[in-house]
Amino acid sequence: MENLLYYPGFEIADENWLKFALLYIDKLKPIIPYNGDKYISDYSQKLYDESDLLEKYRPDYQEAYTATLDAIDVIEKILANPSRYSPVFHSSQIDTIWKNKTKYSNTIFNDKYTDELERFLLKNKLAEKSHEGLDLSRELALLYMTIFAQAISDSKEISPITDLNNLDKFSIFIRHKNQTEKEKFIVAQKIIELKLPEHIEQIPITEILALRAKNDFKAKLKSFHRSLKNFLESDDDNKTSERFIHLHKHIYSEFNNELAQLGLGLASFGVGVWITTHSQESSSQEIAQKFFEGGAFVLSGVAISKSWANTKTKRYCKKYLADLTKLKKA
């Protein structure tokens, strides 16, 4: 299941991205020190109260210290030759932007860094002290939060994620971009977009919250993650969202094929119809029982149970995809 560290801010700015997160991510952990709680909006607090998506991540001193040292190293290199990094910052004078006090629109809370960073930034006139920490330019704040998120990622082995696409360039710049995780996220996003009946912006967040609140949602979501991981690690040369959806259209046929290889088909006993018409997920014992009721004493219940279990992940994944198609627009 996906447990991801959210950065750079306390709250998700893009509502469409938030909707996708509710459909795809198990736990999303914004980096919020204790003194940041009072800045959480009523809207975000409602999400904490009404869904299990968000969980505050409290940074510790060691993570702040590691990020401080890494940031000082990176910033020193940039200050030594600003024009060299113009492809990253789209400016040959990024140091001038960082030092412009009229641009100090962001605050880094003091639990996210140590004294070494404060002394370094103040000495180089890149920040000013404030009640909560350090005020500095948005560009420098985003760079630091990218470094900080990576420090936490390395410490806790949790992948960082952001809804600001332009921060990818910073991840690449500091050589910590997890391309595999990024590609998986993109494919998942496309799969969900293809299965939704409308564009995600037309589907009320209340609809998505209601789906996520269902008792079996997490089991289906877990199967979706497993299926997607298996798909992306497979030998299939066509690792597209369309291909993934196609492979999950014929799950019960796959079960039938497995049984056929064991010497028994579904059609003779009508079990295929029974499987597809039952609304509740059936256990392997129930499947085996149906075969025996039909006179199928040749094949052991163990073999039937194993065949049914082999397709469980894909069947639950198919149910997850089907649930997406039922979401209604406003």
Tab-separated table of C-alpha atoms in Angstrom:
chain	number	residue	atom	x	y	z
A	1	MET	CA	0.000	0.000	0.000
A	2	GLU	CA	1.092	3.560	-0.647
A	3	ASN	CA	2.285	5.562	2.373
A	4	LEU	CA	3.677	8.814	1.048
A	5	LEU	CA	5.264	11.908	2.541
A	6	TYR	CA	3.622	15.091	1.274
A	7	TYR	CA	5.534	18.328	0.755
A	8	PRO	CA	6.107	21.301	0.557
A	9	GLY	CA	3.129	22.770	2.452
A	10	PHE	CA	0.881	21.778	5.330
A	11	GLU	CA	-2.131	21.387	3.035
A	12	ILE	CA	-2.840	20.151	-0.478
A	13	ALA	CA	-3.460	23.141	-2.694
A	14	ASP	CA	-4.871	21.341	-5.754
A	15	GLU	CA	-8.324	19.862	-5.028
A	16	ASN	CA	-8.230	17.612	-8.099
A	17	TRP	CA	-4.920	16.195	-6.886
A	18	LEU	CA	-6.507	15.682	-3.457
A	19	LYS	CA	-9.366	13.724	-5.039
A	20	PHE	CA	-6.868	11.494	-6.801
A	21	ALA	CA	-4.977	11.012	-3.533
A	22	LEU	CA	-8.198	9.874	-1.827
A	23	LEU	CA	-8.681	7.268	-4.544
A	24	TYR	CA	-5.097	6.025	-4.723
A	25	ILE	CA	-3.040	6.697	-1.602
A	26	ASP	CA	-3.378	4.749	1.642
A	27	LYS	CA	-1.749	7.330	3.931
A	28	LEU	CA	-0.576	10.804	2.946
A	29	LYS	CA	1.655	12.439	5.528
A	30	PRO	CA	2.117	16.220	5.365
A	31	ILE	CA	5.193	17.457	7.239
A	32	ILE	CA	3.693	19.493	10.087
A	33	PRO	CA	5.579	20.391	13.270
A	34	TYR	CA	3.457	20.748	16.404
A	35	ASN	CA	3.516	24.539	16.251
A	36	GLY	CA	2.040	24.336	12.766
A	37	ASP	CA	-1.246	22.770	13.892
A	38	LYS	CA	-2.879	26.140	14.492
A	39	TYR	CA	-2.460	26.995	10.811
A	40	ILE	CA	-4.483	24.012	9.579
A	41	SER	CA	-7.628	25.261	7.842
A	42	ASP	CA	-11.118	24.101	8.819
A	43	TYR	CA	-11.396	22.395	5.427
A	44	SER	CA	-8.236	20.344	5.976
A	45	GLN	CA	-9.207	19.553	9.557
A	46	LYS	CA	-12.479	18.171	8.251
A	47	LEU	CA	-10.506	15.845	5.982
A	48	TYR	CA	-8.499	14.634	8.981
A	49	ASP	CA	-11.749	14.007	10.846
A	50	GLU	CA	-13.800	12.430	8.051
A	51	SER	CA	-11.264	10.295	6.188
A	52	ASP	CA	-8.242	8.158	6.973
A	53	LEU	CA	-6.086	9.619	4.194
A	54	LEU	CA	-4.154	12.302	6.073
A	55	GLU	CA	-1.762	11.722	8.931
A	56	LYS	CA	0.542	14.439	10.248
A	57	TYR	CA	4.231	13.680	10.073
A	58	ARG	CA	6.181	15.204	12.958
A	59	PRO	CA	9.813	15.796	11.936
A	60	ASP	CA	12.557	15.043	14.452
A	61	TYR	CA	15.830	16.800	15.217
A	62	GLN	CA	18.052	14.372	13.305
A	63	GLU	CA	16.023	14.830	10.128
A	64	ALA	CA	16.216	18.605	10.515
A	65	TYR	CA	19.972	18.393	11.110
A	66	THR	CA	20.560	16.189	8.062
A	67	ALA	CA	18.484	18.499	5.867
A	68	THR	CA	20.346	21.528	7.247
A	69	LEU	CA	23.755	20.140	6.273
A	70	ASP	CA	22.542	19.006	2.847
A	71	ALA	CA	20.898	22.366	2.182
A	72	ILE	CA	23.994	24.347	3.155
A	73	ASP	CA	26.069	22.233	0.782
A	74	VAL	CA	23.618	22.720	-2.108
A	75	ILE	CA	23.101	26.454	-1.532
A	76	GLU	CA	26.847	27.115	-1.269
A	77	LYS	CA	27.374	25.551	-4.686
A	78	ILE	CA	24.607	27.681	-6.194
A	79	LEU	CA	25.900	30.913	-4.644
A	80	ALA	CA	29.382	30.192	-5.982
A	81	ASN	CA	28.122	30.093	-9.574
A	82	PRO	CA	24.427	31.105	-9.924
A	83	SER	CA	24.398	31.215	-13.732
A	84	ARG	CA	25.430	27.573	-13.887
A	85	TYR	CA	22.093	26.597	-12.368
A	86	SER	CA	19.884	28.753	-14.588
A	87	PRO	CA	18.282	25.653	-16.248
A	88	VAL	CA	17.005	24.600	-12.824
A	89	PHE	CA	15.763	27.964	-11.577
A	90	HIS	CA	15.045	29.655	-14.923
A	91	SER	CA	17.219	32.553	-13.837
A	92	SER	CA	20.933	33.267	-14.047
A	93	GLN	CA	20.658	35.442	-10.938
A	94	ILE	CA	18.765	33.233	-8.549
A	95	ASP	CA	20.937	34.538	-5.700
A	96	THR	CA	19.573	38.041	-6.306
A	97	ILE	CA	16.008	36.728	-6.103
A	98	TRP	CA	16.794	34.883	-2.885
A	99	LYS	CA	18.206	38.058	-1.312
A	100	ASN	CA	15.289	40.295	-2.302
A	101	LYS	CA	13.420	40.909	0.966
A	102	THR	CA	10.251	41.875	-0.885
A	103	LYS	CA	10.143	38.231	-2.017
A	104	TYR	CA	10.208	36.824	1.522
A	105	SER	CA	6.709	35.352	1.326
A	106	ASN	CA	7.331	31.920	2.857
A	107	THR	CA	8.225	30.688	6.322
A	108	ILE	CA	10.216	27.611	7.281
A	109	PHE	CA	9.195	26.571	10.794
A	110	ASN	CA	12.030	26.239	13.268
A	111	ASP	CA	11.357	22.522	13.871
A	112	LYS	CA	12.383	21.871	10.259
A	113	TYR	CA	15.984	23.053	10.539
A	114	THR	CA	18.772	23.534	13.076
A	115	ASP	CA	20.810	26.551	14.181
A	116	GLU	CA	23.468	25.902	11.544
A	117	LEU	CA	21.046	26.700	8.729
A	118	GLU	CA	19.756	29.802	10.475
A	119	ARG	CA	23.277	31.200	10.906
A	120	PHE	CA	24.178	30.360	7.312
A	121	LEU	CA	21.098	31.975	5.757
A	122	LEU	CA	21.275	35.089	7.927
A	123	LYS	CA	24.987	35.513	7.234
A	124	ASN	CA	24.363	35.338	3.477
A	125	LYS	CA	21.311	37.616	3.717
A	126	LEU	CA	18.996	34.911	2.382
A	127	ALA	CA	16.410	35.012	5.185
A	128	GLU	CA	15.104	36.918	8.183
A	129	LYS	CA	14.109	35.597	11.582
A	130	SER	CA	10.401	35.544	12.386
A	131	HIS	CA	8.169	34.383	15.218
A	132	GLU	CA	7.775	30.856	13.784
A	133	GLY	CA	11.180	30.426	12.169
A	134	LEU	CA	12.760	31.919	9.050
A	135	ASP	CA	11.101	34.066	6.401
A	136	LEU	CA	12.587	33.645	2.938
A	137	SER	CA	11.736	33.625	-0.758
A	138	ARG	CA	9.334	31.038	-2.123
A	139	GLU	CA	12.006	29.678	-4.473
A	140	LEU	CA	14.461	29.011	-1.659
A	141	ALA	CA	11.749	27.641	0.628
A	142	LEU	CA	10.691	25.127	-2.036
A	143	LEU	CA	14.285	24.038	-2.569
A	144	TYR	CA	14.783	23.529	1.155
A	145	MET	CA	11.535	21.584	1.570
A	146	THR	CA	12.549	19.289	-1.292
A	147	ILE	CA	15.828	18.586	0.513
A	148	PHE	CA	14.028	18.200	3.852
A	149	ALA	CA	11.480	15.760	2.425
A	150	GLN	CA	14.300	13.677	1.009
A	151	ALA	CA	16.091	13.621	4.372
A	152	ILE	CA	12.937	12.212	5.962
A	153	SER	CA	12.509	9.778	3.074
A	154	ASP	CA	16.016	8.414	3.579
A	155	SER	CA	15.480	8.138	7.329
A	156	LYS	CA	12.031	6.546	7.343
A	157	GLU	CA	12.060	4.827	3.917
A	158	ILE	CA	8.911	6.597	2.814
A	159	SER	CA	8.666	8.115	-0.651
A	160	PRO	CA	8.069	11.879	-0.898
A	161	ILE	CA	5.371	13.264	-3.174
A	162	THR	CA	4.117	16.713	-4.131
A	163	ASP	CA	1.275	18.227	-6.113
A	164	LEU	CA	3.632	20.886	-7.508
A	165	ASN	CA	5.065	19.477	-10.722
A	166	ASN	CA	7.772	22.109	-10.936
A	167	LEU	CA	9.435	20.635	-7.845
A	168	ASP	CA	10.482	17.593	-9.869
A	169	LYS	CA	13.380	19.631	-11.233
A	170	PHE	CA	14.654	20.176	-7.691
A	171	SER	CA	14.477	16.442	-6.967
A	172	ILE	CA	16.501	15.732	-10.087
A	173	PHE	CA	18.917	18.535	-9.221
A	174	ILE	CA	19.704	17.086	-5.794
A	175	ARG	CA	19.929	13.613	-7.386
A	176	HIS	CA	17.190	12.023	-5.340
A	177	LYS	CA	14.503	11.539	-7.944
A	178	ASN	CA	12.757	8.156	-7.613
A	179	GLN	CA	11.877	7.645	-11.261
A	180	THR	CA	10.263	4.232	-10.715
A	181	GLU	CA	7.887	5.610	-8.088
A	182	LYS	CA	7.092	8.592	-10.302
A	183	GLU	CA	6.295	6.371	-13.296
A	184	LYS	CA	4.033	4.169	-11.163
A	185	PHE	CA	2.192	7.233	-9.920
A	186	ILE	CA	1.677	8.527	-13.476
A	187	VAL	CA	0.338	5.176	-14.731
A	188	ALA	CA	-2.011	4.911	-11.727
A	189	GLN	CA	-3.279	8.426	-12.355
A	190	LYS	CA	-4.020	7.617	-15.996
A	191	ILE	CA	-5.787	4.372	-15.095
A	192	ILE	CA	-8.046	6.168	-12.639
A	193	GLU	CA	-8.752	8.954	-15.137
A	194	LEU	CA	-9.750	6.388	-17.772
A	195	LYS	CA	-12.131	4.566	-15.430
A	196	LEU	CA	-13.863	7.633	-14.008
A	197	PRO	CA	-17.166	8.382	-15.783
A	198	GLU	CA	-16.359	12.112	-15.839
A	199	HIS	CA	-13.323	14.326	-15.470
A	200	ILE	CA	-12.255	14.270	-11.843
A	201	GLU	CA	-13.009	17.975	-11.378
A	202	GLN	CA	-16.699	17.227	-12.073
A	203	ILE	CA	-16.947	14.586	-9.350
A	204	PRO	CA	-17.735	16.035	-5.896
A	205	ILE	CA	-15.199	15.251	-3.222
A	206	THR	CA	-18.103	14.029	-1.062
A	207	GLU	CA	-18.685	11.207	-3.576
A	208	ILE	CA	-15.054	10.147	-3.324
A	209	LEU	CA	-15.053	10.375	0.464
A	210	ALA	CA	-18.148	8.154	0.570
A	211	LEU	CA	-16.434	5.540	-1.606
A	212	ARG	CA	-13.300	5.606	0.518
A	213	ALA	CA	-15.384	5.164	3.684
A	214	LYS	CA	-16.807	1.813	2.512
A	215	ASN	CA	-15.643	-1.174	4.531
A	216	ASP	CA	-14.121	-3.043	1.605
A	217	PHE	CA	-12.425	-0.074	-0.079
A	218	LYS	CA	-9.013	-0.652	1.508
A	219	ALA	CA	-8.946	-4.317	0.476
A	220	LYS	CA	-9.733	-3.376	-3.106
A	221	LEU	CA	-7.213	-0.529	-3.079
A	222	LYS	CA	-4.531	-2.872	-1.758
A	223	SER	CA	-5.231	-5.266	-4.619
A	224	PHE	CA	-5.017	-2.411	-7.115
A	225	HIS	CA	-1.567	-1.504	-5.788
A	226	ARG	CA	-0.402	-5.113	-5.918
A	227	SER	CA	-1.731	-5.613	-9.429
A	228	LEU	CA	-0.133	-2.399	-10.647
A	229	LYS	CA	3.214	-3.335	-9.082
A	230	ASN	CA	3.106	-6.792	-10.673
A	231	PHE	CA	2.153	-5.270	-14.018
A	232	LEU	CA	4.989	-2.732	-14.016
A	233	GLU	CA	7.515	-5.384	-12.959
A	234	SER	CA	6.320	-7.897	-15.563
A	235	ASP	CA	7.882	-8.688	-18.942
A	236	ASP	CA	4.988	-7.015	-20.750
A	237	ASP	CA	6.428	-4.590	-23.300
A	238	ASN	CA	3.253	-2.497	-23.318
A	239	LYS	CA	3.114	-1.047	-19.807
A	240	THR	CA	0.336	1.464	-20.482
A	241	SER	CA	-2.786	2.295	-18.512
A	242	GLU	CA	-4.936	0.959	-21.375
A	243	ARG	CA	-3.095	-2.362	-21.312
A	244	PHE	CA	-3.544	-2.676	-17.541
A	245	ILE	CA	-7.294	-2.118	-17.822
A	246	HIS	CA	-7.560	-4.639	-20.667
A	247	LEU	CA	-5.785	-7.313	-18.621
A	248	HIS	CA	-8.315	-6.916	-15.807
A	249	LYS	CA	-11.440	-7.320	-17.925
A	250	HIS	CA	-11.413	-11.109	-18.075
A	251	ILE	CA	-10.522	-12.262	-14.582
A	252	TYR	CA	-13.190	-14.978	-14.328
A	253	SER	CA	-12.151	-16.358	-17.708
A	254	GLU	CA	-8.648	-16.647	-16.295
A	255	PHE	CA	-10.033	-18.687	-13.386
A	256	ASN	CA	-11.841	-20.918	-15.869
A	257	ASN	CA	-8.621	-21.401	-17.847
A	258	GLU	CA	-6.718	-22.425	-14.731
A	259	LEU	CA	-9.351	-25.053	-13.945
A	260	ALA	CA	-9.363	-26.252	-17.546
A	261	GLN	CA	-5.645	-26.916	-17.265
A	262	LEU	CA	-6.454	-29.086	-14.258
A	263	GLY	CA	-8.952	-31.066	-16.321
A	264	LEU	CA	-12.254	-29.439	-15.383
A	265	GLY	CA	-14.238	-26.617	-16.989
A	266	LEU	CA	-16.715	-24.298	-15.343
A	267	ALA	CA	-19.422	-24.603	-17.953
A	268	SER	CA	-20.326	-28.199	-17.097
A	269	PHE	CA	-21.377	-27.211	-13.607
A	270	GLY	CA	-22.736	-23.703	-14.088
A	271	VAL	CA	-20.286	-22.333	-11.573
A	272	GLY	CA	-19.184	-19.552	-13.897
A	273	VAL	CA	-22.698	-18.143	-13.841
A	274	TRP	CA	-22.871	-18.566	-10.093
A	275	ILE	CA	-19.579	-16.658	-9.596
A	276	THR	CA	-20.476	-13.728	-11.816
A	277	THR	CA	-24.015	-13.282	-10.481
A	278	HIS	CA	-23.177	-13.304	-6.766
A	279	SER	CA	-22.797	-9.771	-5.457
A	280	GLN	CA	-20.610	-10.715	-2.505
A	281	GLU	CA	-17.058	-12.004	-2.833
A	282	SER	CA	-17.048	-15.763	-2.381
A	283	SER	CA	-14.540	-17.758	-0.412
A	284	SER	CA	-12.481	-20.529	-1.943
A	285	GLN	CA	-14.351	-23.024	0.265
A	286	GLU	CA	-17.689	-21.872	-1.198
A	287	ILE	CA	-16.334	-22.267	-4.721
A	288	ALA	CA	-15.114	-25.775	-3.983
A	289	GLN	CA	-18.472	-26.676	-2.430
A	290	LYS	CA	-20.302	-25.574	-5.589
A	291	PHE	CA	-18.138	-27.882	-7.665
A	292	PHE	CA	-18.821	-30.840	-5.408
A	293	GLU	CA	-22.566	-30.112	-5.454
A	294	GLY	CA	-22.369	-30.373	-9.234
A	295	GLY	CA	-20.769	-33.785	-9.037
A	296	ALA	CA	-17.206	-32.647	-9.634
A	297	PHE	CA	-15.474	-35.255	-7.519
A	298	VAL	CA	-12.554	-35.642	-9.915
A	299	LEU	CA	-10.893	-32.398	-8.889
A	300	SER	CA	-9.905	-31.858	-5.300
A	301	GLY	CA	-11.246	-28.937	-3.318
A	302	VAL	CA	-7.676	-27.919	-2.610
A	303	ALA	CA	-6.946	-27.442	-6.315
A	304	ILE	CA	-10.113	-25.406	-6.815
A	305	SER	CA	-9.353	-23.265	-3.796
A	306	LYS	CA	-5.838	-22.642	-5.054
A	307	SER	CA	-7.077	-21.600	-8.501
A	308	TRP	CA	-9.609	-19.217	-6.962
A	309	ALA	CA	-6.998	-17.758	-4.611
A	310	ASN	CA	-4.560	-17.235	-7.501
A	311	THR	CA	-6.901	-14.691	-9.058
A	312	LYS	CA	-7.997	-12.974	-5.831
A	313	THR	CA	-5.776	-9.914	-6.215
A	314	LYS	CA	-6.902	-9.359	-9.793
A	315	ARG	CA	-10.560	-9.895	-8.892
A	316	TYR	CA	-10.421	-7.311	-6.123
A	317	CYS	CA	-8.544	-4.973	-8.431
A	318	LYS	CA	-11.314	-5.371	-10.997
A	319	LYS	CA	-13.874	-4.486	-8.321
A	320	TYR	CA	-11.842	-1.385	-7.444
A	321	LEU	CA	-11.853	-0.280	-11.082
A	322	ALA	CA	-15.588	-0.974	-11.322
A	323	ASP	CA	-16.242	1.207	-8.273
A	324	LEU	CA	-14.526	4.116	-10.018
A	325	THR	CA	-16.988	3.936	-12.897
A	326	LYS	CA	-19.910	4.363	-10.482
A	327	LEU	CA	-18.831	7.742	-9.101
A	328	LYS	CA	-21.319	10.441	-10.067
A	329	LYS	CA	-20.678	13.997	-11.144
A	330	ALA	CA	-22.186	16.957	-9.326
